[in-house]
CSV table of C-alpha atoms and ligand atoms in Angstrom, one decimal:
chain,number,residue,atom,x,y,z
A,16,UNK,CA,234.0,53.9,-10.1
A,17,UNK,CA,235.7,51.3,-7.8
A,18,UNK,CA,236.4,52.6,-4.1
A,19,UNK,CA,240.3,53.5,-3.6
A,20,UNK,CA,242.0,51.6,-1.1
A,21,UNK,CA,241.5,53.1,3.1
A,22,UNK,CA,245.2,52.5,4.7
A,23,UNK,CA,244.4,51.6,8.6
A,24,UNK,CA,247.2,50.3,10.9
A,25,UNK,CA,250.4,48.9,10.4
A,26,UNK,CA,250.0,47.0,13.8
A,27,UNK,CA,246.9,45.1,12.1
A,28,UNK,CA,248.3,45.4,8.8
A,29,UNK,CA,244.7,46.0,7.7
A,30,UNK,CA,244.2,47.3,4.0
A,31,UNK,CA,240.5,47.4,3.0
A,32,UNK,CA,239.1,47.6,-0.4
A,33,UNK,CA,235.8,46.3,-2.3
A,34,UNK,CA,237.8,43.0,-2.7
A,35,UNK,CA,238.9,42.7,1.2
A,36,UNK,CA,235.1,43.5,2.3
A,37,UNK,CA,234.0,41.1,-0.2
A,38,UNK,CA,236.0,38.0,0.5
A,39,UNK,CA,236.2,38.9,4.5
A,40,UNK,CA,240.6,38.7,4.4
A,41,UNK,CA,242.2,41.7,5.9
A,42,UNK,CA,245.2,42.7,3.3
A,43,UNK,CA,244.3,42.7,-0.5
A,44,UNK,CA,246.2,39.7,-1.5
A,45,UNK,CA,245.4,36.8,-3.2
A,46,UNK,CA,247.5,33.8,-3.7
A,47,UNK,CA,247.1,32.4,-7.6
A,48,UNK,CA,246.0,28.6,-7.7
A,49,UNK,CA,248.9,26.9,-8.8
A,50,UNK,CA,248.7,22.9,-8.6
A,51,UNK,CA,250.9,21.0,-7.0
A,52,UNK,CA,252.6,24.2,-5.5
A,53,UNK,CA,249.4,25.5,-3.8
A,54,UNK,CA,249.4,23.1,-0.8
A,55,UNK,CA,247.3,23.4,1.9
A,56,UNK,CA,250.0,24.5,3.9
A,57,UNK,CA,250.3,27.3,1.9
A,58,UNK,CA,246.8,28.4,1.8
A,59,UNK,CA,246.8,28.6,5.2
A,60,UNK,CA,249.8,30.2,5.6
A,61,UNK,CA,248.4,32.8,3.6
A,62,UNK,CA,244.9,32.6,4.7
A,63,UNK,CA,246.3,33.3,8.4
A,64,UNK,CA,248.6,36.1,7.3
A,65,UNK,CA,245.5,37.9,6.4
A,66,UNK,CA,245.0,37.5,2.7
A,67,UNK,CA,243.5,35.2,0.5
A,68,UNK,CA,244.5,31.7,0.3
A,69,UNK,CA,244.0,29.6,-3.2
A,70,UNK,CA,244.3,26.0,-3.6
A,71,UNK,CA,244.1,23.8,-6.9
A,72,UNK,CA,241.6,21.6,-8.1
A,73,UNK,CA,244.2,19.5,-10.1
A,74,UNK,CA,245.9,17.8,-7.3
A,75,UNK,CA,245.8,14.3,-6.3
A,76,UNK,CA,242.7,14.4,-3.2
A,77,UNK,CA,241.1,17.8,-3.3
A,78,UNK,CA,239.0,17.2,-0.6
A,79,UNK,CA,241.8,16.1,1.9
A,80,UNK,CA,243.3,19.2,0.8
A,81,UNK,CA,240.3,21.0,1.8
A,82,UNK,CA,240.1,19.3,5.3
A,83,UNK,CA,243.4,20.3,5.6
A,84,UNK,CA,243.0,23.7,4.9
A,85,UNK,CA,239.9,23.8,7.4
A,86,UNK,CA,241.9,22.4,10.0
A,87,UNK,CA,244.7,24.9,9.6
A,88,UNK,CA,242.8,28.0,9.1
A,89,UNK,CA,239.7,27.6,10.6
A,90,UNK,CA,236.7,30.5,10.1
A,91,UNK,CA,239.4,31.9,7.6
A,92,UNK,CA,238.5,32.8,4.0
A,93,UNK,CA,240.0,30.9,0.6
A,94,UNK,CA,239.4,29.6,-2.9
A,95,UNK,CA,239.7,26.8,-5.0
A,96,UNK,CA,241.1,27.4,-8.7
A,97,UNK,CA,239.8,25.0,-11.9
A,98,UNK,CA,241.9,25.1,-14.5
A,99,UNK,CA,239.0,24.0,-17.4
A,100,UNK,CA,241.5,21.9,-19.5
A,101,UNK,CA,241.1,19.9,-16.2
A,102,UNK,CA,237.9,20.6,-15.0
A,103,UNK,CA,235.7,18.0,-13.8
A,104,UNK,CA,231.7,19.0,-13.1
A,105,UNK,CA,230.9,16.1,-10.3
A,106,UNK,CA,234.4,17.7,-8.5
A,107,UNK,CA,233.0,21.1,-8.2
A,108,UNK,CA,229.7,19.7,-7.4
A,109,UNK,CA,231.1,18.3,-4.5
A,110,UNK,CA,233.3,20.8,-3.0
A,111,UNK,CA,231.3,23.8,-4.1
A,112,UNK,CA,229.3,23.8,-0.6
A,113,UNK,CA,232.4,23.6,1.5
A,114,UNK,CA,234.5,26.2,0.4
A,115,UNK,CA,233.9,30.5,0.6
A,116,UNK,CA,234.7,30.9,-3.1
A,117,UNK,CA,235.3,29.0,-6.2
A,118,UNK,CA,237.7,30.4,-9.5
A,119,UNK,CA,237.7,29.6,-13.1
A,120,UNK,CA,240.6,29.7,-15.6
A,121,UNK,CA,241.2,29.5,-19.5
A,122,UNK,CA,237.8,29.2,-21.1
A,123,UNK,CA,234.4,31.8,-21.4
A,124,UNK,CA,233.1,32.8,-18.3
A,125,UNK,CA,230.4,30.0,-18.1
A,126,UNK,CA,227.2,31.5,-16.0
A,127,UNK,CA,225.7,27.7,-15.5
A,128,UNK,CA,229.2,27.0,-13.3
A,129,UNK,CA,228.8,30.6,-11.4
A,130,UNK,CA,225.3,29.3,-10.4
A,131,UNK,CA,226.3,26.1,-9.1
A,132,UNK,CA,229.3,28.2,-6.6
A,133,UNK,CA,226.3,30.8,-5.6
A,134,UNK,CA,223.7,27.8,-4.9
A,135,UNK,CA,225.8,26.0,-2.6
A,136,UNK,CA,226.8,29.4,-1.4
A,137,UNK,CA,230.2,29.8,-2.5
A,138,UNK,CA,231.4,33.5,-4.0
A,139,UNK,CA,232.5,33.1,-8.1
A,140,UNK,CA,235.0,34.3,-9.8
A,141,UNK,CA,237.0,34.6,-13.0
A,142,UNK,CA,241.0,35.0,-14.5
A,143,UNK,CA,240.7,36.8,-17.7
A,144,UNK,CA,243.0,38.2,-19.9
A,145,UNK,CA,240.7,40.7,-21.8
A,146,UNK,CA,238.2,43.2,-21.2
A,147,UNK,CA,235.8,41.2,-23.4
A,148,UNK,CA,236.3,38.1,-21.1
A,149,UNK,CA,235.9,40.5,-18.1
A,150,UNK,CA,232.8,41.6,-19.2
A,151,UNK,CA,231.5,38.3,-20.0
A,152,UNK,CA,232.5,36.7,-16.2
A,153,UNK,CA,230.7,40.0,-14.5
A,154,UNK,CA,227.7,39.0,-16.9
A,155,UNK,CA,227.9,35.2,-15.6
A,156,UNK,CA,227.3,36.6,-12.2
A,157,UNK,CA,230.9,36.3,-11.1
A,158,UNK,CA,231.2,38.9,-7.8
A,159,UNK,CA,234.9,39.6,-8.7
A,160,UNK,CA,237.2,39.2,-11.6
A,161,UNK,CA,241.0,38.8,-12.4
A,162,UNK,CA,242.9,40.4,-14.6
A,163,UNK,CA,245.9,38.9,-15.9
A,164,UNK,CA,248.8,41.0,-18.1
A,165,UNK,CA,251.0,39.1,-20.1
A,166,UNK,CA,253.8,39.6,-17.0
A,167,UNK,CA,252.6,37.0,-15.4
A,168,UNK,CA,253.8,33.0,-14.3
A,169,UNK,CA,252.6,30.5,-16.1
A,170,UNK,CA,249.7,29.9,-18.5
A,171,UNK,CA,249.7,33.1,-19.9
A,172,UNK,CA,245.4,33.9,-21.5
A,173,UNK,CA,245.7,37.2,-22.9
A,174,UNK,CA,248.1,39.6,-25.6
A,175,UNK,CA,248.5,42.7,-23.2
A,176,UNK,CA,250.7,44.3,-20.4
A,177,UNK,CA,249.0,44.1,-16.9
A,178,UNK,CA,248.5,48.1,-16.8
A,179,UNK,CA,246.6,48.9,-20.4
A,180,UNK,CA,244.3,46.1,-19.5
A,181,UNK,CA,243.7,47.0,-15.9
A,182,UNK,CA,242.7,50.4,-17.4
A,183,UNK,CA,240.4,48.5,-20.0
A,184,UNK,CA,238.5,45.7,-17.3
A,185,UNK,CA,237.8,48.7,-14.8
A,186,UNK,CA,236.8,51.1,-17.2
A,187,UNK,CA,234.5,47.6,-18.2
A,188,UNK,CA,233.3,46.4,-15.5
A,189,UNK,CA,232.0,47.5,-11.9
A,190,UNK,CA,232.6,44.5,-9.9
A,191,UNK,CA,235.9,44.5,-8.2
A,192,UNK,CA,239.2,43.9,-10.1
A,193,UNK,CA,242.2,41.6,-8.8
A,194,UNK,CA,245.5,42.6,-11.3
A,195,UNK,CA,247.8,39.6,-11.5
A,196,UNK,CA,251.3,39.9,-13.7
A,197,UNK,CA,254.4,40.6,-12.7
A,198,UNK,CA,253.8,41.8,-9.2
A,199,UNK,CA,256.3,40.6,-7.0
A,200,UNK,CA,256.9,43.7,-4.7
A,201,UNK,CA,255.1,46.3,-2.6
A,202,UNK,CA,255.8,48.8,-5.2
A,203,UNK,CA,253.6,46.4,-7.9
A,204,UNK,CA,251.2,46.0,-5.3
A,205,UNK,CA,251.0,49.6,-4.3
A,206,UNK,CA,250.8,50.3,-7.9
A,207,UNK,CA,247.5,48.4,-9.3
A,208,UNK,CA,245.7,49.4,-5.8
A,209,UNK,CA,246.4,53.4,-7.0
A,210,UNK,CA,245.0,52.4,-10.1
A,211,UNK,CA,241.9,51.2,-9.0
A,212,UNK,CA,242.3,47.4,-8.1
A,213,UNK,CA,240.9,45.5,-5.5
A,214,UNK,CA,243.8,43.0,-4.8
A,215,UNK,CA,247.0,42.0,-6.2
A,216,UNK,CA,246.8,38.3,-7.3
A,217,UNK,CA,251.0,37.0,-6.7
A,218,UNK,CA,251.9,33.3,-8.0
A,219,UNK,CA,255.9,33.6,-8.4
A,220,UNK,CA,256.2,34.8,-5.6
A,221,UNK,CA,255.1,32.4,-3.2
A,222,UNK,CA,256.2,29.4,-5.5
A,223,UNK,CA,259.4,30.0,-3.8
A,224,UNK,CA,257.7,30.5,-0.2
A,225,UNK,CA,258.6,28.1,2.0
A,226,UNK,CA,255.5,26.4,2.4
A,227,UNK,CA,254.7,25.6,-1.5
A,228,UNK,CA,255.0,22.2,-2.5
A,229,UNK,CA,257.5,23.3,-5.5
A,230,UNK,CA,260.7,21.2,-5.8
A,231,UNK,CA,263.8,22.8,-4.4
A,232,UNK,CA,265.4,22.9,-7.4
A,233,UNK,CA,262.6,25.1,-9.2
A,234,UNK,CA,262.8,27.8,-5.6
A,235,UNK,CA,266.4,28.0,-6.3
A,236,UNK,CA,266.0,28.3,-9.9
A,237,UNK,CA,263.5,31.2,-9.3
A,238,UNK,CA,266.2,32.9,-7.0
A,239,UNK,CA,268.4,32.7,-9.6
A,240,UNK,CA,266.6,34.7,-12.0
A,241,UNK,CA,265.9,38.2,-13.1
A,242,UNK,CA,262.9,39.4,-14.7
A,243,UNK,CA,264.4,39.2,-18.3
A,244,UNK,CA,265.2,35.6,-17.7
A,245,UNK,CA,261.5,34.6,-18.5
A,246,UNK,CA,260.1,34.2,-22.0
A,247,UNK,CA,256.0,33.3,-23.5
A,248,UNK,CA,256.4,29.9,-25.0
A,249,UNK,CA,254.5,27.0,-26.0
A,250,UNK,CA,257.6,24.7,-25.3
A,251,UNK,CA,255.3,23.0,-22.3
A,252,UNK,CA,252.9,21.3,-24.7
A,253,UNK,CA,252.4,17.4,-23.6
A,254,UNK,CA,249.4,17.2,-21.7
A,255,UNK,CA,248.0,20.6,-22.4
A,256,UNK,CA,248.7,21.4,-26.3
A,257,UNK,CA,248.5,25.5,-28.1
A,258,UNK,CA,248.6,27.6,-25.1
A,259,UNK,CA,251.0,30.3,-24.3
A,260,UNK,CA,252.9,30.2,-21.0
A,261,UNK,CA,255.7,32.0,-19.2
A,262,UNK,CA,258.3,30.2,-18.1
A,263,UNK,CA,262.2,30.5,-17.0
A,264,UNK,CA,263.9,30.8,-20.5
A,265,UNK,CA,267.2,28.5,-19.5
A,266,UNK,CA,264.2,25.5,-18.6
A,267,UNK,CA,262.9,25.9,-22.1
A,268,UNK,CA,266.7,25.7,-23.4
A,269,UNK,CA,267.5,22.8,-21.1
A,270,UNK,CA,264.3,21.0,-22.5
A,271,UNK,CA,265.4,21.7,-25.8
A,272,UNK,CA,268.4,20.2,-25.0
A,273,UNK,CA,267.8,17.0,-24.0
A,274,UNK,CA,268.1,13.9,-25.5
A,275,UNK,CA,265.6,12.2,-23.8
A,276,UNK,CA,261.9,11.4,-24.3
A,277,UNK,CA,261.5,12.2,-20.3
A,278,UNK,CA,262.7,15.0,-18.4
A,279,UNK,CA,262.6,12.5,-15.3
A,280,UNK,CA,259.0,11.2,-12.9
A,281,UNK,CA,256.8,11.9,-10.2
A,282,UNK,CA,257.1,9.3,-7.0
A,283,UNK,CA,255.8,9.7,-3.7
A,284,UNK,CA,252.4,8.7,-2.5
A,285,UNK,CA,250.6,8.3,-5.7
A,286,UNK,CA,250.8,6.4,-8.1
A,287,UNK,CA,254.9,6.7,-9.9
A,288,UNK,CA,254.7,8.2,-13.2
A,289,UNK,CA,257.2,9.3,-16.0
A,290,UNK,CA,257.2,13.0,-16.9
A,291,UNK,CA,257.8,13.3,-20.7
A,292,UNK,CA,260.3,16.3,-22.2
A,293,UNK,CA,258.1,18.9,-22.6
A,294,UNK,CA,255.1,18.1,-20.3
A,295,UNK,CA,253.2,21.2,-18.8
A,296,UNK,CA,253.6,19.9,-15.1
A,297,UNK,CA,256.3,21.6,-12.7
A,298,UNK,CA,258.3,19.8,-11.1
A,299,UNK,CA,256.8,19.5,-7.0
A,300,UNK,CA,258.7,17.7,-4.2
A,301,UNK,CA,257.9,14.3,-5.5
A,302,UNK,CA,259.6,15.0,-8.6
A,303,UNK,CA,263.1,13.6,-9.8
A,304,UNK,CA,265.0,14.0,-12.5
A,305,UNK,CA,266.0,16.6,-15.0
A,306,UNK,CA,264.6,19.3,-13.3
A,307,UNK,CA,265.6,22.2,-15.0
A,308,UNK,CA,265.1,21.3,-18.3
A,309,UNK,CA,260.9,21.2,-16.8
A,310,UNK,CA,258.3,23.9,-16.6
A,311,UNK,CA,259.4,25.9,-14.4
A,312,UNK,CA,257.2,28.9,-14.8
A,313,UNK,CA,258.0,32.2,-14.1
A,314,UNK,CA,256.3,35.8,-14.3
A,315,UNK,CA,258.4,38.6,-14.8
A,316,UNK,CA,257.7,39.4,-11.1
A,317,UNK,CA,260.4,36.3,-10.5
A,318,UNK,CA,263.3,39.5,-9.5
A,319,UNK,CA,261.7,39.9,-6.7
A,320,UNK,CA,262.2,36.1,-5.3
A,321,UNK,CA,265.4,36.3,-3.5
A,322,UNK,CA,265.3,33.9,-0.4
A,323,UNK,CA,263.0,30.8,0.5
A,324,UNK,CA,261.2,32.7,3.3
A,325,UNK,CA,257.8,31.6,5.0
A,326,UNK,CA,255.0,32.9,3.0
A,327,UNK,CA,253.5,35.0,6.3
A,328,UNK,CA,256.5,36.8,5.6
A,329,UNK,CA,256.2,37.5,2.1
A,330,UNK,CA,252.3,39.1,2.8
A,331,UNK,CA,254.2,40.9,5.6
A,332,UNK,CA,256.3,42.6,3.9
A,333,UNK,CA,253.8,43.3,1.1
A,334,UNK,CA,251.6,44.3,3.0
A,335,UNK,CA,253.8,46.8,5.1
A,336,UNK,CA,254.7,47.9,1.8
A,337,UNK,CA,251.7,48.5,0.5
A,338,UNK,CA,250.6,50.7,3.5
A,339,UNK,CA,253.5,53.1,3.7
A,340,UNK,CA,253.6,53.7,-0.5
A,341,UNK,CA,249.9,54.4,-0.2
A,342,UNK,CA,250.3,56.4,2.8
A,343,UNK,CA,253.2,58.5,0.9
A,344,UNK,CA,250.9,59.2,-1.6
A,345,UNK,CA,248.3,60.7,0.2
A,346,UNK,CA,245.5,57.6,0.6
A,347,UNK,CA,246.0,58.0,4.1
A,348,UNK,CA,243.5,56.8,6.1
A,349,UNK,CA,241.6,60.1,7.1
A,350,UNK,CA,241.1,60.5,3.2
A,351,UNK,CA,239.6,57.3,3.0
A,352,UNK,CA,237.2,55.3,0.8
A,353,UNK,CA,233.8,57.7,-0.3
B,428,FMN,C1,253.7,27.8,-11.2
B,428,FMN,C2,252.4,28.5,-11.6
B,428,FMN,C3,251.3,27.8,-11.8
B,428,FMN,C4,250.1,28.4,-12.2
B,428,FMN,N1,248.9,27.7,-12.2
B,428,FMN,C5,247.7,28.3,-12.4
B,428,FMN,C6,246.5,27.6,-12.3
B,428,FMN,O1,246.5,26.4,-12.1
B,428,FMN,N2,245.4,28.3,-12.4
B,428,FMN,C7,245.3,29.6,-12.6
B,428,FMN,O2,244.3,30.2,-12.6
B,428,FMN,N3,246.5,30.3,-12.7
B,428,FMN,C8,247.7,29.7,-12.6
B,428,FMN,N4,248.9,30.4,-12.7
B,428,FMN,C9,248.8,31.9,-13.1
B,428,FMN,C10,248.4,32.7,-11.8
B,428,FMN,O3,247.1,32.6,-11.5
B,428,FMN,C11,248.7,34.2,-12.0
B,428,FMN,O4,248.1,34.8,-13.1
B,428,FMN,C12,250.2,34.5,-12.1
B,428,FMN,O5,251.0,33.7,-11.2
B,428,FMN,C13,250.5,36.0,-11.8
B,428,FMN,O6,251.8,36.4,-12.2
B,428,FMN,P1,253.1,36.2,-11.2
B,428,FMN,O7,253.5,34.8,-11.3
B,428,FMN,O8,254.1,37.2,-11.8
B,428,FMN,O9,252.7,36.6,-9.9
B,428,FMN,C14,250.1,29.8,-12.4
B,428,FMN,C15,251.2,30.5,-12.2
B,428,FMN,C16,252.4,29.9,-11.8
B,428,FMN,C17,253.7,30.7,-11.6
């Protein structure tokens, strides 16, 4: 059985679990890989704040992003997130040795790619959405491995609620569990650690921090919402066809609307490009156009996204959270991990 969380100081807002010994961060949070929204700034910020910074693979110059994030959080630990729709094999080949720990979504657990992370040194791991996918990842060496409930922002893997398959992937498996789905607030957070999770995974959340490369319209968008104001679709289909995502319900009703073959295009420093109604990207800060009627995804954590705030704050008060629900409870630190 997984170790329960050991609450130290507020002061050093210090929360240590399997996951936080593992990946060498100091509050068990990780931020979800989410394109063009994970900037490096991002990462950092998160990185910095103590937990675990993610960037995307499917950007426009991985490796600048990389050099970036070096630059801005030196000696501190973070991830890089392939989406396998998109996955290239030379791109993890060559960032593999650079980076503390590489991620896989949406396909089986592949152990050939967890060897390629562990040879250049580089922890593995894996976003399921089933115990039977869980099971596979911790059999393709992965060290931890995300579980993903149907609450959750975007892309959307498996059929069940974040809780019944938490119970299912630790009863499963004994490497450590992140939960990811709907978490948007201490309480969530506090929540899946009592259960037995390593880590909360949050994507929503930060979309709207201040530092993600989201556009404005999107942030405000997300502050607008509730959690009942998100719905599983497949609306988002050009580009990535037949797979389930969660998105704000009024985007997919504004795309649906539209009498337009493009919701509007992408300029800035890459090459310009037309975004067709219905394409899976989300609109970033290059992005003009008809930007609520694109996919702006949303997990049913988006309630908790009230303000643009930095995203330092937003582990802050998470993890501040976090330590006095636990605390409450009784996991206080003199009852600590066995
Ligand atoms: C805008 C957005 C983009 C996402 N892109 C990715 C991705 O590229 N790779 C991935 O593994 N998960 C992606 N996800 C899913 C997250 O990893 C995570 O499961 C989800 O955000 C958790 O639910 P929450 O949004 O309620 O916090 C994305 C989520 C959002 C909201």
């Amino acid at each position: 059985m997984l170790a329960q969380p050991a609450v130290r100081s507020v002061a050093a807002m210090t929360i240590s679990t399997a996951f936080t010994d593992l990946v060498g961060c100091q509050v068990p949070i990780q931020l979800a890989g989410m394109g063009a929204a994970s900037t490096p700034e991002l990462a950092a910020a998160v990185s910095n704040a103590g937990g675990l910074g993610m960037l995307a693979a499917a950007v426009d110059n991985l490796s600048a992003d990389i050099d970036a994030m070096l630059l801005a959080a030196p000696a501190r630990p973070f991830g890089v997130n392939f989406l396998m729709p998109f996955f290239d094999r030379a791109q993890l080949d060559a960032i593999a040795p650079r980076v503390p720990l590489v991620e896989w979504y949406w396909s089986q657990p592949d152990p050939v790619l967890v060897g390629v992370a562990h040879d250049a040194g580089a922890l593995a791991a894996w976003q399921v959405g089933s115990a039977a996918e869980a099971v596979a990842a911790a059999e393709a060496g992965c060290d931890f491995v995300v579980a993903q409930g149907i609450e959750a922002g975007g892309h959307v893997r498996g059929t069940i609620g974040l809780l019944p398959l938490l119970d299912a992937v630790l009863d499963a498996v004994d490497i450590p569990v992140v939960a990811a789905g709907g978490i948007g607030t201490a309480r969530g957070v506090a929540a899946v650690l009592a259960a037995g999770a390593s880590a909360a995974r949050i994507g929503t959340r930060f979309v709207a921090a201040a530092e993600s490369g989201a556009h404005p319209g999107y942030k405000q968008a997300l502050i607008d919402a509730d959690a009942a104001d998100t719905v599983v679709t497949q609306t988002y289909c050009v580009w990535w066809p037949d797979s389930p995502h969660r998105t704000l319900r009024s985007a997919v009703d504004a795309a649906q609307a539209l009498d337009d073959e493009f919701a509007g295009d992408v300029g800035g420093d890459g090459d310009p490009f037309q975004v067709p109604r219905f394409a899976v990207r989300p609109p970033n800060r290059a992005t003009r156009g008809r930007i609520d009627a694109m996919a702006l995804y949303a997990g049913q954590s988006v309630g908790a996204v009230r303000a643009i705030t930095p995203a330092a704050d937003i582990l802050r008060e998470l993890a501040e959270g976090t330590e006095r629900l636990l605390t409450a409870a009784g996991r206080h630190p003199d009852r600590s991990r066995s």
